[in-house]
Short mmCIF file of C-alpha atoms in Angstrom, two decimals:
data_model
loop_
_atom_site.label_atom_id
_atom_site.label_comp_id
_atom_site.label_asym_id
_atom_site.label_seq_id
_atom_site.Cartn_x
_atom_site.Cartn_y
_atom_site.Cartn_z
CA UNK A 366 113.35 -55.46 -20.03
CA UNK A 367 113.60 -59.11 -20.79
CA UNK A 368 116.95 -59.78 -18.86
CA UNK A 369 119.09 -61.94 -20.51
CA UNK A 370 119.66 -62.75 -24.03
CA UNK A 371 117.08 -65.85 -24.50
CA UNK A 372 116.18 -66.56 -28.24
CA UNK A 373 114.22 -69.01 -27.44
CA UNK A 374 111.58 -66.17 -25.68
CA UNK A 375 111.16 -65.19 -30.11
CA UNK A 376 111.62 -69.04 -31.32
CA UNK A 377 107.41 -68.73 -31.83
CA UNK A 378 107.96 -65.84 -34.51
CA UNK A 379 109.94 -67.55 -36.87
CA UNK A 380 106.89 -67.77 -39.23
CA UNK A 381 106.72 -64.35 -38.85
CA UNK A 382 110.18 -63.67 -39.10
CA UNK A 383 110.39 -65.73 -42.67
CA UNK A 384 107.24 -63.22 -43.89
CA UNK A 385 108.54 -60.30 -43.12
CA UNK A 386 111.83 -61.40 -45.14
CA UNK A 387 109.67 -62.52 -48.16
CA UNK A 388 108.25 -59.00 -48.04
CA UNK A 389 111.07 -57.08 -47.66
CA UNK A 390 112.91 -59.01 -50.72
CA UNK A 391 109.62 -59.50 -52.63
CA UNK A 392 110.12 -55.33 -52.60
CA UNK A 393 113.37 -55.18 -53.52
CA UNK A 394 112.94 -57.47 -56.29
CA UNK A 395 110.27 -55.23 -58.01
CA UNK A 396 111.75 -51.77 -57.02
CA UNK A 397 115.37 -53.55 -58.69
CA UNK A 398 113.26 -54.85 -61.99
CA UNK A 399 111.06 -51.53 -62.88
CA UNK A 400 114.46 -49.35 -60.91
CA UNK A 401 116.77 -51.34 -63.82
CA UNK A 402 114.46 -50.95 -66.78
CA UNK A 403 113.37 -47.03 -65.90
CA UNK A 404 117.16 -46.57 -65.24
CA UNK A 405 118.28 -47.63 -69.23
CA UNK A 406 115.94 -45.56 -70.43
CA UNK A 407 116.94 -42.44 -68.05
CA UNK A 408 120.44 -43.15 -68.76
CA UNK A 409 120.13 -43.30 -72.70
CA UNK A 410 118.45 -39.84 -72.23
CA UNK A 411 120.84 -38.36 -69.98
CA UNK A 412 123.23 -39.53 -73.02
CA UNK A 413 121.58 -38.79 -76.19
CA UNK A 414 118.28 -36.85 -75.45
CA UNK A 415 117.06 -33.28 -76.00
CA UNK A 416 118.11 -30.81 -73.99
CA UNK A 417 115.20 -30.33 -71.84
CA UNK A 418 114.99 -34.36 -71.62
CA UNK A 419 118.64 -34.32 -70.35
CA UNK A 420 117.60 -31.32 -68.04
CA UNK A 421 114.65 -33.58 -66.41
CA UNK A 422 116.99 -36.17 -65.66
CA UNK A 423 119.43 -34.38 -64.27
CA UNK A 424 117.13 -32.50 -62.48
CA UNK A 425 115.22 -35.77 -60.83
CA UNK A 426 118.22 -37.26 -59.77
CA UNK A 427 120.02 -34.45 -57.77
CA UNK A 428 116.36 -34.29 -56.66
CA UNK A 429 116.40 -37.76 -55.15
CA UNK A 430 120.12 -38.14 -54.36
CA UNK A 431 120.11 -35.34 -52.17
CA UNK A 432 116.86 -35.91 -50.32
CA UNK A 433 116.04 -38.81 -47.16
CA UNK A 434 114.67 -41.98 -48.40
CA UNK A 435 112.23 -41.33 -45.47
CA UNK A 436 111.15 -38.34 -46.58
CA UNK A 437 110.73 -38.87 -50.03
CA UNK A 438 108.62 -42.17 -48.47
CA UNK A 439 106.44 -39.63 -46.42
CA UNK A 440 105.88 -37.21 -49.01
CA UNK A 441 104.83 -40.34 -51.09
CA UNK A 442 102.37 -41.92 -48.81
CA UNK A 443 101.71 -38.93 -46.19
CA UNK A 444 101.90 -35.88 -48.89
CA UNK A 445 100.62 -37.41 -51.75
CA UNK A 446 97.09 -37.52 -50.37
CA UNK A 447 96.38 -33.74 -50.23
CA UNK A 448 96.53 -33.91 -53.85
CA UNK A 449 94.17 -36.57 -54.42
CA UNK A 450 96.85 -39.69 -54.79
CA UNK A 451 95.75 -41.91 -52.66
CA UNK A 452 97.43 -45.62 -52.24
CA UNK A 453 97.89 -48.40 -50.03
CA UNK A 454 101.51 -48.48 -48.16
CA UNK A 455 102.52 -50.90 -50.23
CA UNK A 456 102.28 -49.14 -53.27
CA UNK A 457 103.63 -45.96 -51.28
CA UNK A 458 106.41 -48.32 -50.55
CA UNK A 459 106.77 -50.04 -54.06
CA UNK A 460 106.88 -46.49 -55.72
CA UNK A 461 109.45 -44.61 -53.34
CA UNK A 462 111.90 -47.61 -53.36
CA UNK A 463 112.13 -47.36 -57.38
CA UNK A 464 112.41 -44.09 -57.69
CA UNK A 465 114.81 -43.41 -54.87
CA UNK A 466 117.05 -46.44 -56.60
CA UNK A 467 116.65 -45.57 -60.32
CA UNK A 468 118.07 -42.08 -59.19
CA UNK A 469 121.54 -43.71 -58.56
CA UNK A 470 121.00 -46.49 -61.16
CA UNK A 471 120.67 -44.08 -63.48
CA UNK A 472 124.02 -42.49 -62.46
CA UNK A 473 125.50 -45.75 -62.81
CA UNK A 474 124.38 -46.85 -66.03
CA UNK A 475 125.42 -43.49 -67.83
CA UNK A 476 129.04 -44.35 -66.28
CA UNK A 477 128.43 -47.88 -68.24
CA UNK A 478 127.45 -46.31 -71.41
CA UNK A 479 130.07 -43.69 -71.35
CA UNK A 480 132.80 -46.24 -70.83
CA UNK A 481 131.91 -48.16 -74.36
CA UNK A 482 134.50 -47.19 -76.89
CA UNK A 483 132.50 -44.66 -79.44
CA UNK A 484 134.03 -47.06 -82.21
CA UNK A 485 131.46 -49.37 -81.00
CA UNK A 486 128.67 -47.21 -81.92
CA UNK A 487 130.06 -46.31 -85.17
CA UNK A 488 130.75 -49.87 -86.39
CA UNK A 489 127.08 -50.82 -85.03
CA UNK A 490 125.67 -47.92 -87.05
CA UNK A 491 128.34 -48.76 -90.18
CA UNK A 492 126.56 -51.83 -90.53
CA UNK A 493 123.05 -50.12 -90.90
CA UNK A 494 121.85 -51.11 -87.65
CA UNK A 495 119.19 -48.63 -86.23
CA UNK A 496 120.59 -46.82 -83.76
CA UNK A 497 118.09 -47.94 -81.25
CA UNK A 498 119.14 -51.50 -82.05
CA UNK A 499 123.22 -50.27 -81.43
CA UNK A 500 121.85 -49.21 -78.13
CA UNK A 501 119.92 -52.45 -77.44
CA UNK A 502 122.23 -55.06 -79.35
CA UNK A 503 126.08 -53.47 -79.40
CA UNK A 504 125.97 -50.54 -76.43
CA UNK A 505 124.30 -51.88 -73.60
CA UNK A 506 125.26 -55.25 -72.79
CA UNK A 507 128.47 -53.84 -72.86
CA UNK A 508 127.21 -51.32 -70.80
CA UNK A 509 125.85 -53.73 -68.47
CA UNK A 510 128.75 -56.02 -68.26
CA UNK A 511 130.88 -53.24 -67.05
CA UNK A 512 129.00 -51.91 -63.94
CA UNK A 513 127.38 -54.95 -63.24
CA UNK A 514 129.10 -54.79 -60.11
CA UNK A 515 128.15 -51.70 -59.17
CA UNK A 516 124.51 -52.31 -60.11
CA UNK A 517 124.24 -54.91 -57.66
CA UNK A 518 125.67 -53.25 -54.72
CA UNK A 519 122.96 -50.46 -55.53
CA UNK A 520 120.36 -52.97 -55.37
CA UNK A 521 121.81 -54.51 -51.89
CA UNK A 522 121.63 -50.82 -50.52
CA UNK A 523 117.94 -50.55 -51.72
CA UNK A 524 117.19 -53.88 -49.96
CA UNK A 525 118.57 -52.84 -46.45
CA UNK A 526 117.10 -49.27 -46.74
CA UNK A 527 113.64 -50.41 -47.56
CA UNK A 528 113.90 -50.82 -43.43
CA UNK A 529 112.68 -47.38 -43.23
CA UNK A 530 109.73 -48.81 -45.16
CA UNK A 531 108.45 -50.34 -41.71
CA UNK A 532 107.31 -46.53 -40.77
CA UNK A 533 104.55 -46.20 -42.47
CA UNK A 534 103.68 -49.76 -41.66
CA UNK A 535 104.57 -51.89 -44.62
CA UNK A 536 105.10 -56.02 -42.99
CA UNK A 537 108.44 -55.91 -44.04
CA UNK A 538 111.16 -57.46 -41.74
CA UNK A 539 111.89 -54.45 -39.75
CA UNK A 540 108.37 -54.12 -39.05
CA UNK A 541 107.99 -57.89 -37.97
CA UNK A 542 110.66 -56.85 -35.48
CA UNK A 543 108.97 -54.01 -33.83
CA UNK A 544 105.70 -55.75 -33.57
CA UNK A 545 107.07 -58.88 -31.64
CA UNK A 546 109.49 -56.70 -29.25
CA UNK A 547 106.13 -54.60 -28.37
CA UNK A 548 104.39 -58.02 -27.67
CA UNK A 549 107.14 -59.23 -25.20
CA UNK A 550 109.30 -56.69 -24.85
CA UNK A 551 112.24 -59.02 -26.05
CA UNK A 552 113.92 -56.01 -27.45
CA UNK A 553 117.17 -57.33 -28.05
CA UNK A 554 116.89 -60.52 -29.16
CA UNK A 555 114.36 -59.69 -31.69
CA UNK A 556 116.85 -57.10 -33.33
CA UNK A 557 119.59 -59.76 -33.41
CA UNK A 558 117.63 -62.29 -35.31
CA UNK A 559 116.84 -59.38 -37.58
CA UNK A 560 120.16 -58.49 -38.11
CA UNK A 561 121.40 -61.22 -38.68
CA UNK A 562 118.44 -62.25 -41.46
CA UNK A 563 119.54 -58.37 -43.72
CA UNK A 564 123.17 -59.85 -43.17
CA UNK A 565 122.13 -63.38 -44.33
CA UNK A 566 120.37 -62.30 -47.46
CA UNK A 567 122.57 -59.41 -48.41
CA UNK A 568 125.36 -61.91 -48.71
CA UNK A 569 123.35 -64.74 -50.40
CA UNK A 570 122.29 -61.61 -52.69
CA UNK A 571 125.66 -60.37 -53.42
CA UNK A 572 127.06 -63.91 -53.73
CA UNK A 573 124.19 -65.36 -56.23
CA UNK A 574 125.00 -61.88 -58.25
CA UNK A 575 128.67 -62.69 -58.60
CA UNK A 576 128.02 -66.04 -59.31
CA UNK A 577 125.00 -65.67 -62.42
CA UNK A 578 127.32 -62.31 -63.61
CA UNK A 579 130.43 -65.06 -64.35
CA UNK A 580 128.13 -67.12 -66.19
CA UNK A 581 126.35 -64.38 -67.83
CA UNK A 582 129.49 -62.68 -69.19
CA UNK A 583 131.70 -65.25 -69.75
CA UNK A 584 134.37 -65.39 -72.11
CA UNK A 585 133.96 -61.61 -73.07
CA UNK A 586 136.84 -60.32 -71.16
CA UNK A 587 138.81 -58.28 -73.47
CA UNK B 1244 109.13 -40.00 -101.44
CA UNK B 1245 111.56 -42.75 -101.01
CA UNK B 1246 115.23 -42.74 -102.42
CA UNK B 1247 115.85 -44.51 -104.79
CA UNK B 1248 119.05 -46.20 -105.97
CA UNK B 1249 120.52 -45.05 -109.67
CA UNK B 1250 122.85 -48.25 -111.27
CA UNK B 1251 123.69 -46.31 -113.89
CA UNK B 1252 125.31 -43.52 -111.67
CA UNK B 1253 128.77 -43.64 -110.44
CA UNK B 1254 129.33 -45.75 -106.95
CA UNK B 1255 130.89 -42.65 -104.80
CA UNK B 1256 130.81 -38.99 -105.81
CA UNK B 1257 132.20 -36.33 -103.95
CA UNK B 1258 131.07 -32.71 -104.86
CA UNK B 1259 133.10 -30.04 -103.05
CA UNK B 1260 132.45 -31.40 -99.70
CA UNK B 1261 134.10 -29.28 -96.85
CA UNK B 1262 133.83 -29.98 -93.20
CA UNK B 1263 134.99 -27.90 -90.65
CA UNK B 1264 135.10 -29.24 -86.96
CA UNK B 1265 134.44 -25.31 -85.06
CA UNK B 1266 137.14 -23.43 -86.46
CA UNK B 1267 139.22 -26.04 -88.22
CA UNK B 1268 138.63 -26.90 -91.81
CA UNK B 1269 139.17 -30.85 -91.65
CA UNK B 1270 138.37 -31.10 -95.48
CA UNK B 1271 138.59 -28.36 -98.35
CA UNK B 1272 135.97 -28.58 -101.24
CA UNK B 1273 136.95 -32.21 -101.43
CA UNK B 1274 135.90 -33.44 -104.91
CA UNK B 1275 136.00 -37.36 -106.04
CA UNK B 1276 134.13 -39.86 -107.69
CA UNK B 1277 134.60 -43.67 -107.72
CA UNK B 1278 133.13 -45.62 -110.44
CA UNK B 1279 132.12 -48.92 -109.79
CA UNK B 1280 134.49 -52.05 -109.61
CA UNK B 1281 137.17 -49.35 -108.82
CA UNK B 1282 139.45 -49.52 -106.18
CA UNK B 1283 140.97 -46.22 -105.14
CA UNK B 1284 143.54 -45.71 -102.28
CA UNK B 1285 144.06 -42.40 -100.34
CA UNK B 1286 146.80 -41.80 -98.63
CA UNK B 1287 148.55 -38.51 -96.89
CA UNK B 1288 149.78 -36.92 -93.77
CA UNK B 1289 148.28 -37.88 -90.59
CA UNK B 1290 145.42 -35.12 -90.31
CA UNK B 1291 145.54 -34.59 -93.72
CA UNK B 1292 141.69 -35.51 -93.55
CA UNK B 1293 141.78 -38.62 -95.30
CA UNK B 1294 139.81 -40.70 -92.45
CA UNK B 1295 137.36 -37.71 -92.26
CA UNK B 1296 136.67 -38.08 -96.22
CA UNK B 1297 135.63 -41.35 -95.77
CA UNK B 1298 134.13 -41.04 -92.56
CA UNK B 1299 131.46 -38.90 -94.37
CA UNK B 1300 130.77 -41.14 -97.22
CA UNK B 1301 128.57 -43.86 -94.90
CA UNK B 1302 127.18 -40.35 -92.22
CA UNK B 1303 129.94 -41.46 -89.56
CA UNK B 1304 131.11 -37.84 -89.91
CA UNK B 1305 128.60 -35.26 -91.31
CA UNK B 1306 129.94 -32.23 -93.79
CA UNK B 1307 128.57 -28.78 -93.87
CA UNK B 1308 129.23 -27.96 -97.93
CA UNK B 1309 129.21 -29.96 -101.13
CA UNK B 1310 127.24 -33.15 -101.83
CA UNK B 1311 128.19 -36.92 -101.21
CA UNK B 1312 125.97 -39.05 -103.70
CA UNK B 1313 126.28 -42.65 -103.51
CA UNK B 1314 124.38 -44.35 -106.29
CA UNK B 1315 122.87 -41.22 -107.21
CA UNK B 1316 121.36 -40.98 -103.57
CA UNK B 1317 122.34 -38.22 -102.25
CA UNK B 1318 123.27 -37.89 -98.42
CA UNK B 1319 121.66 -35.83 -96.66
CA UNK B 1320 119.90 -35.31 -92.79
CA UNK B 1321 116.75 -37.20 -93.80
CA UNK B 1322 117.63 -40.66 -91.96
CA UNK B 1323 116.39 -42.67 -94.74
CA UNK B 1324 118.92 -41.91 -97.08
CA UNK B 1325 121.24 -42.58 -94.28
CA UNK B 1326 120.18 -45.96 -93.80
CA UNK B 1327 119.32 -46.61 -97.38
CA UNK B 1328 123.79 -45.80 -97.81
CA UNK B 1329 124.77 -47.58 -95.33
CA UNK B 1330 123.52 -50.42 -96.04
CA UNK B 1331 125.36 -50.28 -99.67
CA UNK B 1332 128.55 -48.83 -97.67
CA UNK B 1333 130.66 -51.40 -95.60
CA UNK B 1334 133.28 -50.21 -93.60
CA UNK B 1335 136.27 -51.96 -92.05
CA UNK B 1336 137.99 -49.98 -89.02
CA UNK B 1337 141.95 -49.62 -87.71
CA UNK B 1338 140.54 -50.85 -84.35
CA UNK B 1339 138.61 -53.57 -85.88
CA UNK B 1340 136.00 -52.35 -83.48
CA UNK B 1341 134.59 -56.01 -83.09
CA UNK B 1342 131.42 -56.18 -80.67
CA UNK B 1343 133.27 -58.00 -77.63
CA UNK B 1344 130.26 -59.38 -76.13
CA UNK B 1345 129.35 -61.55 -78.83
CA UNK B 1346 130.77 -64.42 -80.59
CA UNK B 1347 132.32 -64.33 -84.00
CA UNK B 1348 129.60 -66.06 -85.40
CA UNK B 1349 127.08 -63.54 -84.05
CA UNK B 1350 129.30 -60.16 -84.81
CA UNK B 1351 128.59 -61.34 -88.51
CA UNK B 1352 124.85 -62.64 -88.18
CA UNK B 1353 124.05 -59.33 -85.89
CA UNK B 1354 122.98 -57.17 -88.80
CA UNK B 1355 121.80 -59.52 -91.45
CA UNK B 1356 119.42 -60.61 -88.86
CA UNK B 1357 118.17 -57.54 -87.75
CA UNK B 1358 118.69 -55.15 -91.05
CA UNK B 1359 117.59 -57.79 -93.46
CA UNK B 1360 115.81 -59.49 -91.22
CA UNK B 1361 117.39 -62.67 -92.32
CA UNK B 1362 116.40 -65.88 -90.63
CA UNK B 1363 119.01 -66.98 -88.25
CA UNK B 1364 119.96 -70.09 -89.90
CA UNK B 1365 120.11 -68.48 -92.98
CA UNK B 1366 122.20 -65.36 -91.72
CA UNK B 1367 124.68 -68.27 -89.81
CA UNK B 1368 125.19 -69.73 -93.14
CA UNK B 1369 126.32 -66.58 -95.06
CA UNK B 1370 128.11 -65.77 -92.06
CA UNK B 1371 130.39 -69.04 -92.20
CA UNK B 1372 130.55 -68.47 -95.95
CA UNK B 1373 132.30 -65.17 -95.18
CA UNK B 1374 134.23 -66.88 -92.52
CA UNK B 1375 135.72 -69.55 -95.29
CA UNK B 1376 136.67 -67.06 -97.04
CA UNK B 1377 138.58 -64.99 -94.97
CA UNK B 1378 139.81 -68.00 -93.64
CA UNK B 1379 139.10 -68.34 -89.90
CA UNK B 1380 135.82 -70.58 -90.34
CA UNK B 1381 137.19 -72.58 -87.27
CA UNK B 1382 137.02 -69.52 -84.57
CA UNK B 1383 133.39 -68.95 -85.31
CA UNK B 1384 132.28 -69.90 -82.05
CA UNK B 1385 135.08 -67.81 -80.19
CA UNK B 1386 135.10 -64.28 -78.98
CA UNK B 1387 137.10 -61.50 -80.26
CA UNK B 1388 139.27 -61.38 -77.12
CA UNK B 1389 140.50 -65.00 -78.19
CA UNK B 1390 141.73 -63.83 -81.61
CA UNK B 1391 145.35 -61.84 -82.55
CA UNK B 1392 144.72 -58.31 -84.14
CA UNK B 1393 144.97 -60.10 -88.05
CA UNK B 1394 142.50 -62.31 -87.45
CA UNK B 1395 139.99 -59.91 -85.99
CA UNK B 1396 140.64 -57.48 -88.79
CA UNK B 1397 139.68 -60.61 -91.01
CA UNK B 1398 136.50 -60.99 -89.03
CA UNK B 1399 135.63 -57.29 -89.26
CA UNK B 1400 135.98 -57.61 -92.96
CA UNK B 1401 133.94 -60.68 -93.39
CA UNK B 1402 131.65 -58.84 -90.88
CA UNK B 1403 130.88 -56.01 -93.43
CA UNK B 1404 130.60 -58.04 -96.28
CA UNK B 1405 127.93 -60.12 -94.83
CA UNK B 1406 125.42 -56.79 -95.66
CA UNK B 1407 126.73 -57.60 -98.99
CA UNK B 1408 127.88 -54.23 -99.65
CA UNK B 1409 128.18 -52.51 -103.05
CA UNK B 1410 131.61 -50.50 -101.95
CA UNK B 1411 134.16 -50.70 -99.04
CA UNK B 1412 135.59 -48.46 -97.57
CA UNK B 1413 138.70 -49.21 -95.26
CA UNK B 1414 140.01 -46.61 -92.96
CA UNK B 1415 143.69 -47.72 -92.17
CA UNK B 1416 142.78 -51.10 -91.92
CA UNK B 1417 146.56 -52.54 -91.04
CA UNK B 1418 147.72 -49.72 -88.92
CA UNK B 1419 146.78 -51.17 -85.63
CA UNK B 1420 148.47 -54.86 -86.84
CA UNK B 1421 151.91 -55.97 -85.63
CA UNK B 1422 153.69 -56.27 -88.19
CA UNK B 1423 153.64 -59.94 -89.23
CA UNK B 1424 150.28 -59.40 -89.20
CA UNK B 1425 149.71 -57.12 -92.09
CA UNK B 1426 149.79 -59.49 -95.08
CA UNK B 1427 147.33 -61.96 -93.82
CA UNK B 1428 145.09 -58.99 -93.95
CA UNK B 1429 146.08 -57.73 -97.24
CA UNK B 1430 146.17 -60.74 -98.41
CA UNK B 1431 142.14 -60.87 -97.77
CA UNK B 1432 141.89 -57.16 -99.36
CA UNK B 1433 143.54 -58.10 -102.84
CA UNK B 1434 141.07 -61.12 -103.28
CA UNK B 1435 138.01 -58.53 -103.06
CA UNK B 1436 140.07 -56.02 -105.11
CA UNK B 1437 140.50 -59.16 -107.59
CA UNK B 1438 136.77 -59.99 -107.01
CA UNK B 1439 135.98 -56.37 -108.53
CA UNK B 1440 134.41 -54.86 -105.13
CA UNK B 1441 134.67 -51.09 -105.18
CA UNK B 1442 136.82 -49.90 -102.46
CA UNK B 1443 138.33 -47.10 -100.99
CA UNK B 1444 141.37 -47.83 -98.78
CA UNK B 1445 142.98 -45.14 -96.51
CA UNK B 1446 146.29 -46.52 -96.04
CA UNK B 1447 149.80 -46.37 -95.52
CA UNK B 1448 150.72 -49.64 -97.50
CA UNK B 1449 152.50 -48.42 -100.77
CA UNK B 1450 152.98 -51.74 -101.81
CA UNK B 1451 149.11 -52.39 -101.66
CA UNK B 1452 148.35 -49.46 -103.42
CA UNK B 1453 150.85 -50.04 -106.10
CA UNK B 1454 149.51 -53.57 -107.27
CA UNK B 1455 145.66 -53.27 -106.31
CA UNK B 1456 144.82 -49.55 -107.12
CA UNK B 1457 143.62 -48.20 -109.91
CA UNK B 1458 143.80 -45.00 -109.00
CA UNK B 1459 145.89 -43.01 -106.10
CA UNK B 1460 144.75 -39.99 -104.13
CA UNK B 1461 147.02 -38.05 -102.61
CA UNK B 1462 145.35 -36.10 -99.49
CA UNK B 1463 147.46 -32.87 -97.40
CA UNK B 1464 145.85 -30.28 -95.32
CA UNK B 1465 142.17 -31.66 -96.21
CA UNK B 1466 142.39 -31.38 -99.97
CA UNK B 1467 142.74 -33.72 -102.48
CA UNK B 1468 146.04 -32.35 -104.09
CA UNK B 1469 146.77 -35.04 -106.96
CA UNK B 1470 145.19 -38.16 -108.53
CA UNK B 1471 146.69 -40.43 -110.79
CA UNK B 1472 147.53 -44.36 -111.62
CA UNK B 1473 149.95 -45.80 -109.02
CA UNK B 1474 152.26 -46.04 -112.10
CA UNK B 1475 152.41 -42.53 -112.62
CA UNK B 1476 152.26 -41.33 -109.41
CA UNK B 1477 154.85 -43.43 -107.84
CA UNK B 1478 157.13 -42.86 -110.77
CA UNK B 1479 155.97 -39.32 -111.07
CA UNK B 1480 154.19 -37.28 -109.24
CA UNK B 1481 153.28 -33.88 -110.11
CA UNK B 1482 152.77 -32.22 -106.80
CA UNK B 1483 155.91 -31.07 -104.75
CA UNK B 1484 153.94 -32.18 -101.33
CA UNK B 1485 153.65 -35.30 -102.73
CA UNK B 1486 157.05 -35.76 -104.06
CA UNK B 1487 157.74 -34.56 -100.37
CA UNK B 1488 155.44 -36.78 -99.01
CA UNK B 1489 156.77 -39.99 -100.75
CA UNK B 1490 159.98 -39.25 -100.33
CA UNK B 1491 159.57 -39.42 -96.78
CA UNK B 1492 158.33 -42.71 -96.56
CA UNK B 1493 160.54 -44.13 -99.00
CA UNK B 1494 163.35 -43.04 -96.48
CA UNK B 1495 162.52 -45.64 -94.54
#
């Protein structure tokens, strides 16, 4: 054991430190972009498609929502191979962090569709819009607007989960953590400066969110 | 092969439509037809099926029997039609039903732009034509929230009639206003009546109907049970539910 608490023992890492945080949000940021865009489209089906298409959904996220992000991460990277899908752990990574959000994203976005007034829809589709542009133009930034919140906090949950991510040997920041306290056995300290880097950038997340959502739907308060 | 639009065929017609929402019969071999530059107003009972009538006429509501022809196109599934009808089929709401999230200005350019494809500055200049005319030019650049009920009703109808529409139809356009709000909205509905649009109102406003309509519907229990010339139906109307029915407003 190193004794007592000395930061200075992990002051050398810092480079390290700052890379592993670049990965860890560089993963977040795709798994929130494709987890978003998949999510709109699984939601509009849960919504409006066929039966068996509403079925799928349904079916993939009880699937996900009631599984371990680890395992699903395991099957992805470990599992995956005996079938012939091989990938780097990045990718395993990149692939089981969308999918594990979009399961609850899609769950949130239905709640933002549902919550549109249907005479929103009607008047889109009164006007001769298509209905995929009442979707695109009239349903879903309303849609949007009102879970935004929600959305966000989703994405912040992905971000500190992706820690598990560090298993299968990804460089994210938990990883960076486990390699220095097995080089000097600084345990403690390296977990604190962790800690307190997930804290840091959830907030700064969570607080850049707020403030770009006030700009981005201002004046549309009914 | 494509529909194709008939001038010479009447704007609306209505060919024993029924509708029937599971068990309940919302509308009863429902027969009408609206000639263009008419202006018809239905009124009735509430769930007499008068908002369901008209509610079919642009697909919002879909019947089971009878034929809706609009221009000679008749509606049916195939979503061409649909979208060939709406477009000639404007439609004002009692919740206005304004898209919150966008500004006045781009609640009217919003399906110029994307129906006609209309270039933006083009589609912003019919739009603030509309606006003039319904008099609230100066709130273009504000959002519905901003506005009282009377001037978002004016909106919604200058909305509609940027698709430059061949009829309107109004489904109880004043009956979400407060009251002091009614005539600046009414007010807006005569001028198209006096502009010759063809309309159909659903409405409660006797007075409206009285000076704008040419012809009256009365609506009970989702069938058209009389039709006649405000003059004769207000002075004399044939049907004892619609003696009943008047009478019962007038008590007020």
């Amino acid at each position: 054991m190193g004794g007592d608490f000395d930061l200075s023992a992990i002051a050398g890492y810092l480079g390290m430190f700052l890379q592993g945080a670049g990965v860890t949000l560089g993963l977040t940021a795709i798994a929130a972009t494709f987890g978003l865009l998949i999510s709109i489209g699984g939601a509009a089906t849960a919504r409006w498609g066929m039966r068996w298409a509403r079925a799928l959904v349904t079916a993939y996220v009880e699937l996900i929502r009631n599984t371990p992000f680890l395992v699903q991460l395991f099957f992805i990277f470990f599992g995956l191979p005996s079938l012939g899908l091989k990938m780097t752990a990045m990718t395993a990574a990149i692939i089981a962090m969308t999918i594990n959000l979009t399961a609850y994203t899609i769950e949130i976005m239905r709640a933002g569709i549902e919550s549109v007034p249907p005479g929103q829809r009607e008047a889109g589709l009164a006007l001769g819009l298509h209905p995929i542009w009442v979707f695109l133009s009239v349903i879903l930034p309303q849609a949007i607007a009102n879970v935004y919140p929600a959305l966000v906090s989703q994405i912040v949950i992905t971000m500190l989960e992706s820690a598990v991510v560090s298993q299968i040997a990804v460089m994210d920041l938990t990883h960076v953590a486990d390699l220095i306290q097995s080089r000097n056995y600084r345990t403690f300290e390296a977990y604190f400066v962790v800690a307190v880097i997930y804290l840091a950038m959830a907030i700064c997340l969570r607080r850049l969110a707020a403030k770009a959502g006030t700009r981005l739907f201002a004046g549309r308060a009914r | 092969m494509d529909p194709q639009i008939n001038k010479s065929a009447p704007m609306i017609e209505l060919r024993n439509v029924s509708k029937w929402y599971d068990s309940f019969q919302a509308l009863k071999d429902v027969s009408l037809t609206v000639n263009k530059g008419e202006r018809v107003v239905i009124c009735g009972p509430s769930g007499s099926g008068k908002s369901t009538a008209i509610r079919c006429i642009n697909r919002l509501e879909q019947h089971q029997s009878g034929e809706i022809l609009v221009e000679g196109v008749e509606l049916t599934a195939d979503f061409k039609n649909i979208e060939l009808i709406r477009r000639e089929v404007g439609m004002v709401f009692q919740q206005f039903n304004l898209f919150p999230h966008l500004t006045i200005l781009q609640n009217l350019t919003l399906a110029p732009r994307r129906v006609r494809k209309m270039p933006r500055a083009q589609a912003e200049e019919l739009a603030m034509r509309y606006l003039t005319r319904v008099r609230i030019a100066e709130q273009a650049h504000k959002y519905p929230a901003q506005l009282s009920g009377g001037q978002q009703q004016r909106v919604a109808i200058a909305r509609a009639l940027c698709m430059e529409p061949q009829v309107m139809l109004f489904d109880e356009p004043t009956s979400a206003l407060d009251p002091e709000m009614i005539k600046e909205v009414l007010d807006v509905m005569v001028e198209l009546a006096e502009e010759h649009m063809t309309m159909i109102c659903v409405t409660h406003e006797m007075g409206f109907a009285r000076t704008v309509a040419d012809r009256v519907v009365f609506m009970d229990h989702g069938q058209v049970v009389e039709v006649a010339p405000p003059a004769e139906f207000f002075a004399s109307p044939k049907n004892e539910r619609t003696r009943l029915f008047l009478g019962q407003l007038l008590k007020h």
